[in-house]
Structure formats: structure tokens, C-alpha cells
PDB file of C-alpha atoms and ligand atoms in Angstrom:
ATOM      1  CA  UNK A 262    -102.052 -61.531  64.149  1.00 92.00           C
ATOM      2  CA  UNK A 263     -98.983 -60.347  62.492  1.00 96.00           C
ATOM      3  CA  UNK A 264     -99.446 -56.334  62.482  1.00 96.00           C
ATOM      4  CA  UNK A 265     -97.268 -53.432  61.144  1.00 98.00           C
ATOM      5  CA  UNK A 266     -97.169 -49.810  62.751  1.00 98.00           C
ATOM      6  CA  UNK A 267     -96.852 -46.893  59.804  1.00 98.00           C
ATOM      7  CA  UNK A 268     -96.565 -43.277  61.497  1.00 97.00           C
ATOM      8  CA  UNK A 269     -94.599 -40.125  60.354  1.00 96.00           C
ATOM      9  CA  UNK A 270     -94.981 -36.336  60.726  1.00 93.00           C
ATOM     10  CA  UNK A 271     -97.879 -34.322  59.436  1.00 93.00           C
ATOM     11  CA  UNK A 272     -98.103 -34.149  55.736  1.00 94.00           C
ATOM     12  CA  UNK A 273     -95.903 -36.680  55.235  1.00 95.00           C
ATOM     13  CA  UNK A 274     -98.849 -38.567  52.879  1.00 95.00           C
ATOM     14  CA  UNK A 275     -99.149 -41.721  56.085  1.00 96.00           C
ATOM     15  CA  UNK A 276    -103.079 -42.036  55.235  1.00 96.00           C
ATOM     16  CA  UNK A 277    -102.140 -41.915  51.363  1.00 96.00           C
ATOM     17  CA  UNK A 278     -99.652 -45.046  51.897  1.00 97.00           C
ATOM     18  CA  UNK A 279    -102.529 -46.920  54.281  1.00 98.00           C
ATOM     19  CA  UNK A 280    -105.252 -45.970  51.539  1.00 98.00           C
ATOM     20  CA  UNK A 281    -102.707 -48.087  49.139  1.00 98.00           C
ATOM     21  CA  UNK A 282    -102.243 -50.754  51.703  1.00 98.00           C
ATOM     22  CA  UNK A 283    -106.203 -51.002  51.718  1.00 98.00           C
ATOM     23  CA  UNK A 284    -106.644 -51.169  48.154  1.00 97.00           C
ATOM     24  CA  UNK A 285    -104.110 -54.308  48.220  1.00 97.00           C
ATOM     25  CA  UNK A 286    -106.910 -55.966  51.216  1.00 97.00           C
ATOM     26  CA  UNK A 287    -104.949 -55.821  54.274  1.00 98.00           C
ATOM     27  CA  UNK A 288    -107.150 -54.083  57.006  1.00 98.00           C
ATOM     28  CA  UNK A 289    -106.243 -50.719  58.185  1.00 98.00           C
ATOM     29  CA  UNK A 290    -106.709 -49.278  61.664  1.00 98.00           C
ATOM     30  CA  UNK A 291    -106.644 -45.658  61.871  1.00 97.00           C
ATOM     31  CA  UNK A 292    -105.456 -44.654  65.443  1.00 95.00           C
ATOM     32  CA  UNK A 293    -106.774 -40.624  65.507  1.00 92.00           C
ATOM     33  CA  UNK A 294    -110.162 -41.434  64.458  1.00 95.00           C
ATOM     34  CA  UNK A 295    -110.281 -44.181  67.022  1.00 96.00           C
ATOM     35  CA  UNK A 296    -108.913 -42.131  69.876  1.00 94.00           C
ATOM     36  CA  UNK A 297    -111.650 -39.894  69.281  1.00 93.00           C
ATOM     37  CA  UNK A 298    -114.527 -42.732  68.629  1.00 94.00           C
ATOM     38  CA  UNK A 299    -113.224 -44.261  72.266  1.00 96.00           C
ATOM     39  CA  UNK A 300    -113.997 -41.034  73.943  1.00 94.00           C
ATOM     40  CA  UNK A 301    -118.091 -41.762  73.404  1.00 92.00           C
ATOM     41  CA  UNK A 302    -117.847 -45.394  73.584  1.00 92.00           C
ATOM     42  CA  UNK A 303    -115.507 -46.631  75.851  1.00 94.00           C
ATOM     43  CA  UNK A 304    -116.808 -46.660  79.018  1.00 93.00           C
ATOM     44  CA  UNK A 305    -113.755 -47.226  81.319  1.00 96.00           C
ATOM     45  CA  UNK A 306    -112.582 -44.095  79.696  1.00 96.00           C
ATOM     46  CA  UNK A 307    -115.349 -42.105  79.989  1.00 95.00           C
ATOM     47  CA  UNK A 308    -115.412 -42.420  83.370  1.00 95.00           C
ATOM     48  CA  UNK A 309    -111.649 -42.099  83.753  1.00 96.00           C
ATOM     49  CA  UNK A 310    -112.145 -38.464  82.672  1.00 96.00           C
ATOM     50  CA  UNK A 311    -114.783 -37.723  84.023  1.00 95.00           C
ATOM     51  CA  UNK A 312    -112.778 -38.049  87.398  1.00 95.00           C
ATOM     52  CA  UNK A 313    -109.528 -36.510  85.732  1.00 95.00           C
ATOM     53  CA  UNK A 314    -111.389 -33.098  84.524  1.00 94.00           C
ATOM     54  CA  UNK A 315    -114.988 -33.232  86.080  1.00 94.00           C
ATOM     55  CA  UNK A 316    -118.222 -34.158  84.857  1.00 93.00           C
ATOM     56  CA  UNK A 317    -118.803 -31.227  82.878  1.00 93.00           C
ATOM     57  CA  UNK A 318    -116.715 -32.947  80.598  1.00 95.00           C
ATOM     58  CA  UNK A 319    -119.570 -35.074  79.135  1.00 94.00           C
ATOM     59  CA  UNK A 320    -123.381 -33.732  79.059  1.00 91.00           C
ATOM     60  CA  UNK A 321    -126.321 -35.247  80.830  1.00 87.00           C
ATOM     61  CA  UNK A 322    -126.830 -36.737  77.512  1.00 87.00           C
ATOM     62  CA  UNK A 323    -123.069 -38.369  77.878  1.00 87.00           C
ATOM     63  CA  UNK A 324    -122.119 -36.131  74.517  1.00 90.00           C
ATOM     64  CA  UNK A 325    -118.214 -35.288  75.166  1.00 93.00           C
ATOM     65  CA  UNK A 326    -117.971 -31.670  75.516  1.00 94.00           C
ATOM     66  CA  UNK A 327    -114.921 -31.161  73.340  1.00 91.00           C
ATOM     67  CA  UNK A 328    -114.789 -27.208  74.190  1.00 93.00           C
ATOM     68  CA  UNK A 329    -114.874 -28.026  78.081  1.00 94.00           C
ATOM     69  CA  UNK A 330    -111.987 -30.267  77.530  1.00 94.00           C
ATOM     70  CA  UNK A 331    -109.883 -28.321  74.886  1.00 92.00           C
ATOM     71  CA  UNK A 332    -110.288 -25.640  77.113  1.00 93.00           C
ATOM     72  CA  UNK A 333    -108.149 -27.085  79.734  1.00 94.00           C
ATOM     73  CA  UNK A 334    -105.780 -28.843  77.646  1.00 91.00           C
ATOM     74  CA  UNK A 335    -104.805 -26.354  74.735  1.00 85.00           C
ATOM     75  CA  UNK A 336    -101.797 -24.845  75.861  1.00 82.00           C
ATOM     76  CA  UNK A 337    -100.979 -27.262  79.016  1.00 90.00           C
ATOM     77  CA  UNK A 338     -98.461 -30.015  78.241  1.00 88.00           C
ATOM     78  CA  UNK A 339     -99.639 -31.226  81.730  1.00 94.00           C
ATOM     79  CA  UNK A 340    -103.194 -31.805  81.082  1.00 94.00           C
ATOM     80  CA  UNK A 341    -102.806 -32.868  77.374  1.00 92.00           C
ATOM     81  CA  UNK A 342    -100.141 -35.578  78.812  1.00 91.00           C
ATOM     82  CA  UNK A 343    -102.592 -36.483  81.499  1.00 94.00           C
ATOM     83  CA  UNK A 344    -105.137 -36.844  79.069  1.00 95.00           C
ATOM     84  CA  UNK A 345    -103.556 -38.689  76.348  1.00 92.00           C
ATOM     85  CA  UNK A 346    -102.454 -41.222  79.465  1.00 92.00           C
ATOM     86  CA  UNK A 347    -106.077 -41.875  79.478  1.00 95.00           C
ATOM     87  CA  UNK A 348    -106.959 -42.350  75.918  1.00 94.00           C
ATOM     88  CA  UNK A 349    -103.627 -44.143  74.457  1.00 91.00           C
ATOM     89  CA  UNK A 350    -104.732 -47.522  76.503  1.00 93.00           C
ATOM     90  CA  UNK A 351    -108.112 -47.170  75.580  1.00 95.00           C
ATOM     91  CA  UNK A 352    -107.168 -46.984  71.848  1.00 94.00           C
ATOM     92  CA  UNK A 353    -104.866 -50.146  72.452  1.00 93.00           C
ATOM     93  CA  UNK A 354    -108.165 -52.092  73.725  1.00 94.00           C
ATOM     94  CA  UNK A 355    -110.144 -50.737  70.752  1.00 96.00           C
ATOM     95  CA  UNK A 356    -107.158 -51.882  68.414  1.00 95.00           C
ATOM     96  CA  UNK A 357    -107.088 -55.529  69.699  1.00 94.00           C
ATOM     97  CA  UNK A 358    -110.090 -55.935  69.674  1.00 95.00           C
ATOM     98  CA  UNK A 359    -110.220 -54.975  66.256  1.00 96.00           C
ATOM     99  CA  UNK A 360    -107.586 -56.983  65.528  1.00 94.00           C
ATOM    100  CA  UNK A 361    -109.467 -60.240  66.333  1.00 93.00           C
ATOM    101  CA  UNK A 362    -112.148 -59.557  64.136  1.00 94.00           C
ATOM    102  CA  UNK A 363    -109.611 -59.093  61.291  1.00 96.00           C
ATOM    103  CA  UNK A 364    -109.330 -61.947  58.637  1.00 93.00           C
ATOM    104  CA  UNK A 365    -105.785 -61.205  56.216  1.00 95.00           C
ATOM    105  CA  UNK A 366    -102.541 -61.975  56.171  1.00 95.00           C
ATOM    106  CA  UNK A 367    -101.504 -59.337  58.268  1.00 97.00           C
ATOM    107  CA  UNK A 368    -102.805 -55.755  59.599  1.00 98.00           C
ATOM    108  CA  UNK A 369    -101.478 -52.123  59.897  1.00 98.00           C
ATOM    109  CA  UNK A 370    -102.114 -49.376  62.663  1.00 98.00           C
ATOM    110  CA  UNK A 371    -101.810 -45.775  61.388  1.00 97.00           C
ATOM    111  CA  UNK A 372    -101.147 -43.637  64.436  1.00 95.00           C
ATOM    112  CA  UNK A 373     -99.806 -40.212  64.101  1.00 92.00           C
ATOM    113  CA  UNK A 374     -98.355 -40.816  68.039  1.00 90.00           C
ATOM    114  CA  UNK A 375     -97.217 -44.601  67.436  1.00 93.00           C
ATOM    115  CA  UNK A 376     -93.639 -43.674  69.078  1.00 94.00           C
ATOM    116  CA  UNK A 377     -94.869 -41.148  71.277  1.00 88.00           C
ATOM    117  CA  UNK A 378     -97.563 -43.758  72.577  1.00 86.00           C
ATOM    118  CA  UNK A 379     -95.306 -46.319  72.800  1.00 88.00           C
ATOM    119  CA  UNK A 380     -97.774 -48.146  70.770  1.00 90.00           C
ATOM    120  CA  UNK A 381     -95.061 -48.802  68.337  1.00 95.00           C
ATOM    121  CA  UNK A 382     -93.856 -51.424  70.791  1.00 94.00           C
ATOM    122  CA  UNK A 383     -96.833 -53.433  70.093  1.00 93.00           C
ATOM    123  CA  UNK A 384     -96.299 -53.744  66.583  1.00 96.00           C
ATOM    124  CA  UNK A 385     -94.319 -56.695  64.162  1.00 97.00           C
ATOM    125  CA  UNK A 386     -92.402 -53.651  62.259  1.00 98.00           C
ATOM    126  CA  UNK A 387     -93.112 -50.059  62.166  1.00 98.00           C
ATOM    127  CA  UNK A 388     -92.860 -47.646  58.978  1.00 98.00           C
ATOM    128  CA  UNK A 389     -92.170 -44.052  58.815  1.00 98.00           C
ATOM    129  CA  UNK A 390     -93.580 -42.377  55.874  1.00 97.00           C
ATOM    130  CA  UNK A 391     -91.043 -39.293  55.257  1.00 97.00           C
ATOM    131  CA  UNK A 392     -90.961 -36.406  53.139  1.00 95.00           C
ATOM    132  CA  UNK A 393     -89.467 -33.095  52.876  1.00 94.00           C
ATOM    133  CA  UNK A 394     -90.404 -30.178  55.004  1.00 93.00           C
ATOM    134  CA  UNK A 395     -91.550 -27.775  52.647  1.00 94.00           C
ATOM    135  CA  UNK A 396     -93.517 -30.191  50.268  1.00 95.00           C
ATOM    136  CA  UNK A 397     -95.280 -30.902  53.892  1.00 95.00           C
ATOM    137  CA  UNK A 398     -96.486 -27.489  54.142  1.00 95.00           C
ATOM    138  CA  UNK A 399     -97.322 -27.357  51.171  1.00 95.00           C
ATOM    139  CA  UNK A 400    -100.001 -29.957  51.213  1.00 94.00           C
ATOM    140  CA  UNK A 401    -100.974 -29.305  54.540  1.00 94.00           C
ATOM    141  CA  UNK A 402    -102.030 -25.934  53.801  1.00 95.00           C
ATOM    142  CA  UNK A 403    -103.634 -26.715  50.585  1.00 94.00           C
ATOM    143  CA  UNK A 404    -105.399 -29.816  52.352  1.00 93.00           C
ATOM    144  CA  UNK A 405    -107.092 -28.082  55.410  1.00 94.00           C
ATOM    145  CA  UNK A 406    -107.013 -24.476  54.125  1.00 95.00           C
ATOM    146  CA  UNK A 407    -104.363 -23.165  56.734  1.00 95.00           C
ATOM    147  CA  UNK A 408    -101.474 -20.435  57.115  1.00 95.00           C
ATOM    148  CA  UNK A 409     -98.226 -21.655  56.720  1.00 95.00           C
ATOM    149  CA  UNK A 410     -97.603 -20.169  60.346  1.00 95.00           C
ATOM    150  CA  UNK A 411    -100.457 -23.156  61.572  1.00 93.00           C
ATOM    151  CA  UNK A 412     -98.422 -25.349  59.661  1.00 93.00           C
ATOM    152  CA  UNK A 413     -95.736 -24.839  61.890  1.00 93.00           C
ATOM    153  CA  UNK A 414     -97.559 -24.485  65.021  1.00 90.00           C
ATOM    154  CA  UNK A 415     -98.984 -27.942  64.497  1.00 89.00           C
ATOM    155  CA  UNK A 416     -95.301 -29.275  63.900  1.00 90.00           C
ATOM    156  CA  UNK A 417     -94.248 -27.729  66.728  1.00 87.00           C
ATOM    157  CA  UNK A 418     -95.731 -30.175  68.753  1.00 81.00           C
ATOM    158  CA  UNK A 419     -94.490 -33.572  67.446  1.00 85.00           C
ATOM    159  CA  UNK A 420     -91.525 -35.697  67.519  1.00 90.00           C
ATOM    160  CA  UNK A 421     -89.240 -34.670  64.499  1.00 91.00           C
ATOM    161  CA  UNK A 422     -88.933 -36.834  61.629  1.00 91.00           C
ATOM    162  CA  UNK A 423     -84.800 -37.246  62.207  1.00 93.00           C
ATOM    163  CA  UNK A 424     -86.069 -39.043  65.786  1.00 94.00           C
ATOM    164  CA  UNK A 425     -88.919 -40.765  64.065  1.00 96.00           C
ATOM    165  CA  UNK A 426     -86.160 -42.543  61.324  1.00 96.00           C
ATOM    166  CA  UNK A 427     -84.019 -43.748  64.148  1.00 96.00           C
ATOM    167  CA  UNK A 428     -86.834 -45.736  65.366  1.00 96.00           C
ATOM    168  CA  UNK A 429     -88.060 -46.885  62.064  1.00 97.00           C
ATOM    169  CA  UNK A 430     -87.825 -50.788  60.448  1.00 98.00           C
ATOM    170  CA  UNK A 431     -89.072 -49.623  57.244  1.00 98.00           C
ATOM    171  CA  UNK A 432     -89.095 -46.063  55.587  1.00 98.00           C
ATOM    172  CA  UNK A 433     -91.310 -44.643  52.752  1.00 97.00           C
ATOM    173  CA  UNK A 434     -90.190 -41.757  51.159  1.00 97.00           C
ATOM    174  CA  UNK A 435     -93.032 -39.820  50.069  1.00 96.00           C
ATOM    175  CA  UNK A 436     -90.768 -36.953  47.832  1.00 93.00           C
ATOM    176  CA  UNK A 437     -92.168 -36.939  44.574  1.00 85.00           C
ATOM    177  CA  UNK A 438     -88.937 -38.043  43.165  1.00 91.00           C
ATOM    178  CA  UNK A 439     -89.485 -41.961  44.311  1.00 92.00           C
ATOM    179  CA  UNK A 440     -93.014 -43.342  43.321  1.00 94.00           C
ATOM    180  CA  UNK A 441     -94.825 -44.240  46.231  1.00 95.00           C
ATOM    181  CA  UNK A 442     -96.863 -47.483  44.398  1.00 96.00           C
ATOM    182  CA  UNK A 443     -93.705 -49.249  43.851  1.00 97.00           C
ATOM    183  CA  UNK A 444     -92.411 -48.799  47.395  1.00 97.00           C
ATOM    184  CA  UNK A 445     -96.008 -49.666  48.886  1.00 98.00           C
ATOM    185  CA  UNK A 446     -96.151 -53.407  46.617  1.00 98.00           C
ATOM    186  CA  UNK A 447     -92.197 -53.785  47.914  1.00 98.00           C
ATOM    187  CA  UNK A 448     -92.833 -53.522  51.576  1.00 98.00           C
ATOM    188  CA  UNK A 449     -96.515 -55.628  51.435  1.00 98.00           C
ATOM    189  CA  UNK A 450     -94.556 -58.325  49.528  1.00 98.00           C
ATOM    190  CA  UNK A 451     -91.788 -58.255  52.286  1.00 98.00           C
ATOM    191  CA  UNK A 452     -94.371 -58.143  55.273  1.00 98.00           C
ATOM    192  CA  UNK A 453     -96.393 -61.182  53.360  1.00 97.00           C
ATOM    193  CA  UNK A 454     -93.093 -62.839  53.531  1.00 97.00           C
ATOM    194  CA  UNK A 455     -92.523 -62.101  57.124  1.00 97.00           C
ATOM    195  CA  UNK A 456     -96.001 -62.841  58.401  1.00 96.00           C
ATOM    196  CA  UNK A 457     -95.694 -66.383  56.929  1.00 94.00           C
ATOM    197  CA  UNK A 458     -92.115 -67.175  59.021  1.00 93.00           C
ATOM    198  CA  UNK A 459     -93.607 -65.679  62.265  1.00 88.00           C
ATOM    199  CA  UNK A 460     -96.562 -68.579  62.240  1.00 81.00           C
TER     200      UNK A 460
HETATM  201  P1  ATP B 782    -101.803 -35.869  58.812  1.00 79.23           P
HETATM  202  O1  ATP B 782    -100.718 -36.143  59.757  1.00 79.23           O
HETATM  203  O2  ATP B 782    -102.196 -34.439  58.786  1.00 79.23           O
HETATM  204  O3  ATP B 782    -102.991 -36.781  58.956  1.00 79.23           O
HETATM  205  P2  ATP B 782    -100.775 -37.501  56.634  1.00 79.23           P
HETATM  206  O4  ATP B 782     -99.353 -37.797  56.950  1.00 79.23           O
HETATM  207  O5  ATP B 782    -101.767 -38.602  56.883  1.00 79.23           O
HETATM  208  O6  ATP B 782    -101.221 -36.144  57.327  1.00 79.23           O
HETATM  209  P3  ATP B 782    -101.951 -37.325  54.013  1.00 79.23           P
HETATM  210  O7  ATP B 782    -103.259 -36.848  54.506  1.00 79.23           O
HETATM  211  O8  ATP B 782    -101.832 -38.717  53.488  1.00 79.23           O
HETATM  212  O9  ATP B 782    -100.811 -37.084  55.118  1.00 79.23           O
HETATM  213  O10 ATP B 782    -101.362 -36.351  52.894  1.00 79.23           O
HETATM  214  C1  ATP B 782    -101.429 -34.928  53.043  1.00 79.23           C
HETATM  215  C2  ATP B 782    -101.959 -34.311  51.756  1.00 79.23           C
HETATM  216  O11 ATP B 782    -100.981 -34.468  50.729  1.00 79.23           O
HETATM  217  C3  ATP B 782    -103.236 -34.971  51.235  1.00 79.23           C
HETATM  218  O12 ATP B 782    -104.078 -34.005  50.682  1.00 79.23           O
HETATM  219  C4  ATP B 782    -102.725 -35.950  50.162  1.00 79.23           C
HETATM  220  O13 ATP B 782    -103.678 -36.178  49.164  1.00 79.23           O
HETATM  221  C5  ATP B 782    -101.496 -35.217  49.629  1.00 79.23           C
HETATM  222  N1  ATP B 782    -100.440 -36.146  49.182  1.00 79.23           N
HETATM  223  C6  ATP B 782     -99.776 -37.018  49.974  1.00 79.23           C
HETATM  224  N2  ATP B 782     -98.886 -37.711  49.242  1.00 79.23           N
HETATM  225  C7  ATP B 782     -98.997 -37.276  47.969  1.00 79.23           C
HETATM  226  C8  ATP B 782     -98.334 -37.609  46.738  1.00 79.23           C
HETATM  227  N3  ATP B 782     -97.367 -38.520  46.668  1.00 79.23           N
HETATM  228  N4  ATP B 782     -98.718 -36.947  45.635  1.00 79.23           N
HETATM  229  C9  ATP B 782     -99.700 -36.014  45.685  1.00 79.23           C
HETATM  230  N5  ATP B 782    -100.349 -35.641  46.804  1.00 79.23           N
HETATM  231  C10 ATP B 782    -100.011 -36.265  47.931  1.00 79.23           C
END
């Protein structure tokens, strides 16, 4: 299955362009909401942390305890790597599996971490969705009701968007002075295209 990555930095409107993508039919896989879906149900995983960070980790029940575990890996880049070592292959297993059950002419994976994962790898063509800094603020704060100082401390902690570009096949700019429909129906008519060479 041919399959595009689109990623890019908080704000940057990536879930907007999928939404698009979606309304056109082609089948979008959204890589956060998976990581944390794989955490119940993917039982490789579960055990894998259970062994990295202890039991406690899950309840008797098998409910991830989200506090136990944020509460070793806020504020350790050692952990949260460790961690994210775990969950990255377990959201590639949930992705191709998905994948299989897909029927179009080709399929997308939004993943806020597609470089960072090295998920991008997997992937036909990746996209990065870009967009000024202070527009991204902007929307961030008015979308989840935060200081621009959380903003920033969220940023903080991703690759930056200059990095991101270099490793992009496609770019959407997302600046309110290009129209983001117009670039969406471009880039599906070019991976339709593409998708029907690569069979
Ligand atoms: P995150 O990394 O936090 O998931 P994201 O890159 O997926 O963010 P979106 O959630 O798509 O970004 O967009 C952030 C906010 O900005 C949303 O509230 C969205 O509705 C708004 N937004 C994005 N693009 C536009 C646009 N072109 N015009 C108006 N609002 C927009």
C-alpha cells in the first residue's frame, strides 16, 4: 500500500490538512492517538513496560496508570527516550496492520514524531505542514486554553521546523496567505499519480 507521512511542529494546522485528506476518502492514521490506544491494547507492550518501570505502571485491573508513568518521565529525557523506544514499534505494528485493512488508492500517517521516530522512513513521501511561529501560538493557545509561556515549553521539546523542511518531499504552507484547499487537491492529485507508477 502506497502511504504518505505528513508531520510538522505544533500548531502548524497537520490534523487540519489530514481532516482535508479524509474528506477527499483516503484513510488517515493518526499516530498520537494510536500511541496512546497501544498502551491498553498491545500486549507485547504492556508487558515491555511493565518490566521497564514496574508493575505499578498498570492496575490490577490492567488500566495504565498515566500519573505513575508521567511521574517518572516528565522532566527525564532518559526515561521519556526509553519509553518512547517502547511505544514507537508498537505504533508501527498497529499502523500496518491498519494498513491492510485499508481499501484506497493510497494512505497517510499523521505523526507529530514521524522524523524523530524514524517512522518517516517507512513512508512513500513525507509532508511537512509549516507555518509561522507566532500564528502557531496563536492557535495553540486559543485551541487548548494555554499561556503563551506553555506554548513555548511544549516547542521546546521538538525538532524545529528549519530541520523538519530539510527532510521533507512535500511542504504545505499553512500561513494564511496561501489557501490550504488548493495545496491539499495539488498534492492528492500528485500522490494519485505516484501511487499508480509504483504498482
Ligand atoms: P498539534 O501538533 O498540537 O496536534 P496540529 O499541527 O495538528 O497541532 P491543528 O490542530 O490542525 O494543528 O491546528 C491548530 C489549531 O489551529 C486548530 O484549532 C485549527 O482549527 C487551527 N487552524 C489550523 N489551520 C488553520 C487555518 N488555515 N485557518 C484557521 N484555523 C486554522
Amino acid at each position: 500500500m502506497f502511504n504518505i507521512g505528513i508531520t510538522g511542529g505544533i500548531g502548524t494546522g497537520k490534523t487540519t490538512v489530514c481532516k482535508i485528506f479524509e474528506i477527499l476518502g483516503i484513510p488517515v492514521f493518526y499516530a498520537d492517538q494510536a500511541a496512546k490506544q497501544v498502551m491498553h491494547e498491545d500486549e507485547l507492550l504492556v508487558e515491555e513496560i511493565k518490566s521497564a518501570f514496574g508493575a505499578s505502571a498498570y492496575s490490577r485491573a490492567g488500566e495504565l496508570d498515566r500519573k505513575y508513568l508521567a511521574g517518572i518521565v516528565f522532566n527525564d529525557e532518559f526515561q521519556l527516550e526509553r519509553l518512547n523506544s517502547l511505544v514507537h514499534p508498537a505504533v508501527f505494528r498497529a499502523y500496518d496492520k491498519w494498513k491492510g485493512d485499508q481499501k484506497a488508492s493510497y494512505v497517510i500517517k499523521e505523526a507529530a514524531l514521524l522524523f524523530e521516530s524514524g517512522s518517516y522512513k517507512e513512508s512513500d513521501y513525507n509532508v511537512v505542514v509549516t507555518s509561522p511561529l507566532e500564528l502557531r501560538i496563536k492557535r495553540i493557545m486559543k485551541r487548548d486554553g494555554i499561556s503563551v509561556e506553555q506554548v513555548k515549553a511544549r516547542m521546546s521539546k521538538q525538532m524545529s521546523e528549519e530541520e523538519k523542511v530539510k527532510l521533507a518531499d512535500f511542504i504545505v504552507k499553512n500561513d494564511e496567505s496561501e489557501l490550504l484547499i488548493p495545496q491539499v487537491l495539488d498534492l492528492h492529485q500528485t500522490f494519485l499519480q505516484l501511487s499508480k507508477q509504483s504498482q
